[in-house]
Coordinates of C-alpha atoms in Angstrom, one line a residue:
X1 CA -132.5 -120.8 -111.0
X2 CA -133.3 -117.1 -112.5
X3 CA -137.0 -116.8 -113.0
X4 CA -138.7 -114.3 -114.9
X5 CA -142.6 -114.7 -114.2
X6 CA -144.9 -113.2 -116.9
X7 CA -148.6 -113.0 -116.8
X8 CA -151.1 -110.6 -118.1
X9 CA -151.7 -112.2 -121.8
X10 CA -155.1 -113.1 -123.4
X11 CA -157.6 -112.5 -126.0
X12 CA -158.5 -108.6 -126.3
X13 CA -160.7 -107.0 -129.6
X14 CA -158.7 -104.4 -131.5
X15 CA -158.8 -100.8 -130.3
X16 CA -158.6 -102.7 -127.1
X17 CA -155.7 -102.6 -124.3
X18 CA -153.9 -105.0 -122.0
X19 CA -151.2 -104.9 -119.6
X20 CA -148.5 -107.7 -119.1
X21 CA -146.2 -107.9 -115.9
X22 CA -142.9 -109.7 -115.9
X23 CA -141.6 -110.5 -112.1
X24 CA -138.2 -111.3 -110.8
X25 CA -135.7 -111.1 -108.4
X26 CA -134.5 -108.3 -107.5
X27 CA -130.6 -109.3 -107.6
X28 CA -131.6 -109.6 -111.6
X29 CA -133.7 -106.6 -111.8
X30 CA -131.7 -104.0 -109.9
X31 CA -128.7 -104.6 -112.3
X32 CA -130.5 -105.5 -115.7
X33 CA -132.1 -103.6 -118.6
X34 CA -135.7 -105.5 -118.9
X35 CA -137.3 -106.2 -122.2
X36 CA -140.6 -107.3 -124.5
X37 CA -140.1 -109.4 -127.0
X38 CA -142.9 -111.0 -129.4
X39 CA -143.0 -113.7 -131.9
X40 CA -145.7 -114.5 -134.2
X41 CA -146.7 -117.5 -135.8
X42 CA -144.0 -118.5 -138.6
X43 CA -141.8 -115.1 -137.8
X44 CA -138.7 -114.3 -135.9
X45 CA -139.2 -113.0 -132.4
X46 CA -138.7 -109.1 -132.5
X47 CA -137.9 -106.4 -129.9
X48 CA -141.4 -104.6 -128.7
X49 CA -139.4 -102.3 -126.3
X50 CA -137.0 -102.2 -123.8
X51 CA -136.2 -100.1 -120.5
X52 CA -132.8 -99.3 -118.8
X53 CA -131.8 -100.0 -115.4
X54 CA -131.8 -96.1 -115.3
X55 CA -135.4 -95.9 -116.8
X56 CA -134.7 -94.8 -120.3
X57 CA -137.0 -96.8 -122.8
X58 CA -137.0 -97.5 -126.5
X59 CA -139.8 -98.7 -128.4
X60 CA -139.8 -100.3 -132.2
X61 CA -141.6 -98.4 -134.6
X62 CA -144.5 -100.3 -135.0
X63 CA -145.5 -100.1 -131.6
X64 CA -144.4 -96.7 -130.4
X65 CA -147.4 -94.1 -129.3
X66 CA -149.2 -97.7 -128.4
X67 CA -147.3 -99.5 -126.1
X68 CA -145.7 -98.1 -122.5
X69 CA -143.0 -100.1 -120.8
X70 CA -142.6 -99.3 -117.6
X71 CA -141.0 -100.7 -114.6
X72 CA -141.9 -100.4 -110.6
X73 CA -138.3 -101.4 -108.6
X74 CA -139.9 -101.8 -105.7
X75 CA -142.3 -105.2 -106.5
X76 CA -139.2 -106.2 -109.0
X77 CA -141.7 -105.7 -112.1
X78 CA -141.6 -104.9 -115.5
X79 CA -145.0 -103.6 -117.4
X80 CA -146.1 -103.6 -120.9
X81 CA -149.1 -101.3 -121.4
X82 CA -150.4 -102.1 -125.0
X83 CA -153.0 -100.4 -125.9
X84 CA -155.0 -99.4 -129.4
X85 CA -154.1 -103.1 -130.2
X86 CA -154.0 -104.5 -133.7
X87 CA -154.3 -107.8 -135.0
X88 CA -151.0 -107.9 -136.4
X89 CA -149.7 -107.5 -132.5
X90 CA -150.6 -111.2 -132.1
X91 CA -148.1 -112.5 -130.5
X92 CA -146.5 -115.1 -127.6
X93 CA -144.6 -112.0 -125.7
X94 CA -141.6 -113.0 -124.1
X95 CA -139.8 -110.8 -120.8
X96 CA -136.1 -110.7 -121.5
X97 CA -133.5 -109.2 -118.6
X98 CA -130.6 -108.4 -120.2
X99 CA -126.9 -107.3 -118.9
X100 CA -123.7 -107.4 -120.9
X101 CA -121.5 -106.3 -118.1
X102 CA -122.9 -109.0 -115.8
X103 CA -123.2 -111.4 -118.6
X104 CA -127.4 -112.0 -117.9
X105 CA -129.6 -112.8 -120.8
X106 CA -132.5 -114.4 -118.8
X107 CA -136.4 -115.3 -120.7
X108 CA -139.5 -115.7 -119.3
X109 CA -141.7 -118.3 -120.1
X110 CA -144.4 -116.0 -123.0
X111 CA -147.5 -114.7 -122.5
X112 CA -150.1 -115.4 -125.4
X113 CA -151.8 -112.2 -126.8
X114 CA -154.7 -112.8 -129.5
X115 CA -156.3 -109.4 -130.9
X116 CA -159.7 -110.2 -132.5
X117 CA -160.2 -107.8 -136.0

């Protein structure tokens, strides 16, 4: 069974930053573009950013000069690097592994973040 191990989430005061990992194996990770996802509280869960297999990222708009996805092939991880955190990026934030060609769509189990105004 594919596992996609996040950890990283907690409780953080805006203007603050945190750093979320997502681990897996590398038969996934070597072939898949890895992604954030977040869902708040009584909203749909929404792309934060995602990174090709090649490296190139794409962030949404509300996040973008904030948050820095990153990946390091070697330990198999995925990084979120939110920082200047808001409220409003209160969140569970999901890990998502994603390849059309090899027919993967694989979630982690969430993270909780909670930014304190």
């Amino acid at each position: 069974q594919v596992q996609l191990v996040e950890s990283g989430g907690g409780l953080v005061q805006a203007g603050g930053s945190l750093r979320l990992s997502c681990a897996t194996s590398g038969s996934i990770f070597n072939i898949a573009d890895m992604g954030w996802y977040r869902q708040a509280p009584g909203k749909q869960r929404e792309l934060v950013g995602r990174i090709t297999s090649g490296g190139d990222t794409n962030y949404a708009d509300s996040v973008k000069g904030r948050f820095t996805i990153s990946r390091d092939n070697a330990k198999n991880t995925v990084y979120l690097q939110m920082n200047s955190l808001k409220p409003e990026d209160t969140a569970v934030y999901y890990c998502n592994a994603l390849s059309v060609t090899y027919r993967v769509n694989y979630w982690g189990q969430g993270t909780q973040v909670t930014v304190s105004s």
